[in-house]
PDB file of C-alpha atoms and ligand atoms in Angstrom:
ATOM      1  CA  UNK A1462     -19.174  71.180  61.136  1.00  0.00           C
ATOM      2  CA  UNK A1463     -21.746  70.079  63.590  1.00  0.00           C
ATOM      3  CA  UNK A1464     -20.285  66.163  64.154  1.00  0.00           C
ATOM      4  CA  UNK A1465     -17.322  68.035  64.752  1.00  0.00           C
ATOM      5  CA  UNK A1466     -18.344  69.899  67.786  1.00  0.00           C
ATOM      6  CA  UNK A1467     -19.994  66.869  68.780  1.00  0.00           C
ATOM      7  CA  UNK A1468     -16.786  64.604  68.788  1.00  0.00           C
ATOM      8  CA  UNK A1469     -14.951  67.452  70.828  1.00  0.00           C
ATOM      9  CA  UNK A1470     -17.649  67.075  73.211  1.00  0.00           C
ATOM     10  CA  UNK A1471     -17.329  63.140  73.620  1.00  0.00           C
ATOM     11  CA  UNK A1472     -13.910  63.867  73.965  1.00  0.00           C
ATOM     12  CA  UNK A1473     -14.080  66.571  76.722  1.00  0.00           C
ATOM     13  CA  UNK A1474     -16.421  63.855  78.386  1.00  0.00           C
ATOM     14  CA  UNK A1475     -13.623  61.094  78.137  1.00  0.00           C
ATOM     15  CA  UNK A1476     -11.214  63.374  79.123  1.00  0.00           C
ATOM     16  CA  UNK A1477     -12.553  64.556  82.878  1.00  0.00           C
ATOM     17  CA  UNK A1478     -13.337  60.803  82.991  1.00  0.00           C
ATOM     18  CA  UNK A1479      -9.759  59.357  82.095  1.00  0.00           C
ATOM     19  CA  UNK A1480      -8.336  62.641  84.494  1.00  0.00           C
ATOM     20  CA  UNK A1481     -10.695  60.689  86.691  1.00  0.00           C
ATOM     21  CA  UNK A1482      -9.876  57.094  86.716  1.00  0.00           C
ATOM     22  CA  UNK A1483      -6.153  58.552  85.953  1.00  0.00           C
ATOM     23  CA  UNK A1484      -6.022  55.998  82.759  1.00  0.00           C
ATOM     24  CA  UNK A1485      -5.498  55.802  78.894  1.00  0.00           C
ATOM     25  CA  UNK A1486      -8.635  55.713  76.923  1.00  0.00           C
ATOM     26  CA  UNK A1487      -8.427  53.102  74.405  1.00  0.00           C
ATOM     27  CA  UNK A1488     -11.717  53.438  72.696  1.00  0.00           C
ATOM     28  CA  UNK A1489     -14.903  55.218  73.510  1.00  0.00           C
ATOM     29  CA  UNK A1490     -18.169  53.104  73.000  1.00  0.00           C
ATOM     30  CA  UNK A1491     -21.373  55.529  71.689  1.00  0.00           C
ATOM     31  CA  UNK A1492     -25.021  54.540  71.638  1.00  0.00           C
ATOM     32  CA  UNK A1493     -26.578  56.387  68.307  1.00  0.00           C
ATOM     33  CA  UNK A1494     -29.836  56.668  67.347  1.00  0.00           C
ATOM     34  CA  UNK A1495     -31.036  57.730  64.010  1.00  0.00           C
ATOM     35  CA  UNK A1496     -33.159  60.356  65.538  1.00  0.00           C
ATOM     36  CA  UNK A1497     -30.028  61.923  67.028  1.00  0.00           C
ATOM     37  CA  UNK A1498     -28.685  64.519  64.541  1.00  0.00           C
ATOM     38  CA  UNK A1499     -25.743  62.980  63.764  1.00  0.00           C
ATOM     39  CA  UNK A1500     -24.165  61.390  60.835  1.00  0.00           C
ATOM     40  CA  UNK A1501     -22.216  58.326  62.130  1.00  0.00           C
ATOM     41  CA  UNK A1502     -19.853  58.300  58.857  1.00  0.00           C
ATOM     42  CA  UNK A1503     -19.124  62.267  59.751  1.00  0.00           C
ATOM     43  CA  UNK A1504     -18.946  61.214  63.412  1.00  0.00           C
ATOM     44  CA  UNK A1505     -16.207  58.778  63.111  1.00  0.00           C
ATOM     45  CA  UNK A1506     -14.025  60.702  60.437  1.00  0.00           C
ATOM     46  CA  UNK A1507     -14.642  63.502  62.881  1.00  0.00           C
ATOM     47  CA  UNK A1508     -13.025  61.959  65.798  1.00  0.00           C
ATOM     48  CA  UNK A1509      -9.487  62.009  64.560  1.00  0.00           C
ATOM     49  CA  UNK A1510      -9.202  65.739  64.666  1.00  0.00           C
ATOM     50  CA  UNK A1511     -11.483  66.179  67.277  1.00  0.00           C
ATOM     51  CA  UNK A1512      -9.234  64.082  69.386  1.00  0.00           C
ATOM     52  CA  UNK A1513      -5.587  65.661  68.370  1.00  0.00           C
ATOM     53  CA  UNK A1514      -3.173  67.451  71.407  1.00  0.00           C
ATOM     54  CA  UNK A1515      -5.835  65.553  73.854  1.00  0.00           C
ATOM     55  CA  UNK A1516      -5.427  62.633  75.857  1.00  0.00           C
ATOM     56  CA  UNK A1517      -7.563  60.405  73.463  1.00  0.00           C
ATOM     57  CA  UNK A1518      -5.229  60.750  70.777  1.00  0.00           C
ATOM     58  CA  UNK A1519      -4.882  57.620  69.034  1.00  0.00           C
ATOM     59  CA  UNK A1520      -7.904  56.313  70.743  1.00  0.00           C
ATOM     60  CA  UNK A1521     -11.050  54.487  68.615  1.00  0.00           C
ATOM     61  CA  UNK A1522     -14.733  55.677  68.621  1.00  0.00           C
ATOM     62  CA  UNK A1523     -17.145  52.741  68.401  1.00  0.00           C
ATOM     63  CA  UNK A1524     -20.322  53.402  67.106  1.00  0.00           C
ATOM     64  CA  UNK A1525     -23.435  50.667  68.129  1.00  0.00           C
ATOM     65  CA  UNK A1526     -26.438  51.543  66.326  1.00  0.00           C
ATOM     66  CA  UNK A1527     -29.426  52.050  68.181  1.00  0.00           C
ATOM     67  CA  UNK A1528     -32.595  50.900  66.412  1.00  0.00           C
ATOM     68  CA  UNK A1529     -35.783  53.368  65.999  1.00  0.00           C
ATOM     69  CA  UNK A1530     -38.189  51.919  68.485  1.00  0.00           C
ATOM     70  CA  UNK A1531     -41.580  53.247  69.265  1.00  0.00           C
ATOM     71  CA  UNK A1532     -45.063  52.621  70.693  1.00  0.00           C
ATOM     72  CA  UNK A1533     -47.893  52.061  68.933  1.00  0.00           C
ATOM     73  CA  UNK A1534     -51.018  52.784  70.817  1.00  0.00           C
ATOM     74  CA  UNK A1535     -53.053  50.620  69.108  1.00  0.00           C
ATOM     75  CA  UNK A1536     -51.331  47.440  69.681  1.00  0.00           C
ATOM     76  CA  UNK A1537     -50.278  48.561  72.944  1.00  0.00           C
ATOM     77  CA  UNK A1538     -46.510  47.788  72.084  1.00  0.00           C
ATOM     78  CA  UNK A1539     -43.090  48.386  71.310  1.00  0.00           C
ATOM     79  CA  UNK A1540     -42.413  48.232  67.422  1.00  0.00           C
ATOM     80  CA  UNK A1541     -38.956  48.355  66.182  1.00  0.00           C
ATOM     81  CA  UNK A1542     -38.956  50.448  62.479  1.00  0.00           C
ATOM     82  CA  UNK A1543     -36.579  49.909  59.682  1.00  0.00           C
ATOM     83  CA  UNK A1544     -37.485  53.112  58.568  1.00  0.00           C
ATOM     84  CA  UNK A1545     -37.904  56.814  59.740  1.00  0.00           C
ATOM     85  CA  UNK A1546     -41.831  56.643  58.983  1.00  0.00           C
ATOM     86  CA  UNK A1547     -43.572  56.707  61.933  1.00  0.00           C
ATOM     87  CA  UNK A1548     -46.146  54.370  60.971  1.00  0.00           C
ATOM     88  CA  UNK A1549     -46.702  50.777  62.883  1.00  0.00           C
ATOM     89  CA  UNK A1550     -45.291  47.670  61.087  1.00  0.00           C
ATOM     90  CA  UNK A1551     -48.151  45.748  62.045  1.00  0.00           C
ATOM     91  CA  UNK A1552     -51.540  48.023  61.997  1.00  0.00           C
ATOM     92  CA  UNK A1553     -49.960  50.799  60.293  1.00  0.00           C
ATOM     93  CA  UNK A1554     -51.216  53.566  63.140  1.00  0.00           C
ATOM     94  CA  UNK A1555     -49.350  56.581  63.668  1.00  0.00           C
ATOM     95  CA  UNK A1556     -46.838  56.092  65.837  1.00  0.00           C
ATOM     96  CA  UNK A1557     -45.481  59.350  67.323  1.00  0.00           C
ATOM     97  CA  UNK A1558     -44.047  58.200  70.550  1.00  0.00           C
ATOM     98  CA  UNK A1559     -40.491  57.770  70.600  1.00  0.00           C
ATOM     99  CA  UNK A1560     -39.228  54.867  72.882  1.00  0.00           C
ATOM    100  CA  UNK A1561     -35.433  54.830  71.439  1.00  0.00           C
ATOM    101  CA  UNK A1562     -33.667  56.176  68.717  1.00  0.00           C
ATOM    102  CA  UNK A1563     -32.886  60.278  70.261  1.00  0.00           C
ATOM    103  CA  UNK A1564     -29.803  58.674  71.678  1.00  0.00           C
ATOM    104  CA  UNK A1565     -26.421  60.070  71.695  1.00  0.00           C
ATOM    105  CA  UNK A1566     -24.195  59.030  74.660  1.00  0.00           C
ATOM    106  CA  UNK A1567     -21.064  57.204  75.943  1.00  0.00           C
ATOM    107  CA  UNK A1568     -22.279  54.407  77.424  1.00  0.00           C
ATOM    108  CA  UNK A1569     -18.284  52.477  77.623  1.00  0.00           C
ATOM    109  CA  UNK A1570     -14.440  53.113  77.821  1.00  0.00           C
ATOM    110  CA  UNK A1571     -11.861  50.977  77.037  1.00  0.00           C
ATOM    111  CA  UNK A1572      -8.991  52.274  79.445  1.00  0.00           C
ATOM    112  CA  UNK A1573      -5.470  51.258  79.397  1.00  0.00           C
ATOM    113  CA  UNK A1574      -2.692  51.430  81.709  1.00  0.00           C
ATOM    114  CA  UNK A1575      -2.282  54.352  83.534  1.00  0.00           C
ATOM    115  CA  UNK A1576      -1.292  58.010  81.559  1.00  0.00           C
TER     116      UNK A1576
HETATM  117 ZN1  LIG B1133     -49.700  48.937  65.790  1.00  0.00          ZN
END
């Protein structure tokens, strides 16, 4: 399962960084876009397992949605789109240039007291 392998990743990254700070991860805070890959619903039931006989077990994974931002040439702007279409809201010009919406990081952790 491919949001499998991707949890165990955000875990490995929480891990150095809790081995790091020497602390508990409470939660790990993810930016996702909808251009990512990855199904937030199979992300997040993921993260359970991907998480057991590590230090994050029993920690949270919060998603925040990332909107699907590009820029439209024409009106020389940024136009946020409800939709995967690729098309400006406002002139309705092709819009292939990706501003935000590829992302898939940990941008935030919650630590506790010290493991
Ligand atoms: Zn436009």
């Amino acid at each position: 399962m491919h949001e499998l392998s991707i949890a165990m990743n955000i875990v490995e990254i929480a891990e150095s960084e809790a081995g790091r700070r020497n602390a508990r991860i409470e939660a790990v805070h993810l930016r996702l876009g909808p251009l990512s890959g990855v199904v937030k619903d199979a992300l997040l039931s993921a993260w359970e397992l991907a998480c057991e006989n590590t230090v994050l077990a029993g920690s949270r994974l919060v998603v925040e949605d990332v909107p699907l931002v590009v820029y439209c040439p024409r009106c020389k702007a940024q136009r946020t789109l409800d939709s995967i279409s690729f098309l400006c809201p406002e002139c309705q010009s092709p819009t292939p240039d990706v501003v935000h919406g590829r992302e898939l990081e940990v941008f935030a952790l919650e630590v506790g007291d010290a493991a």
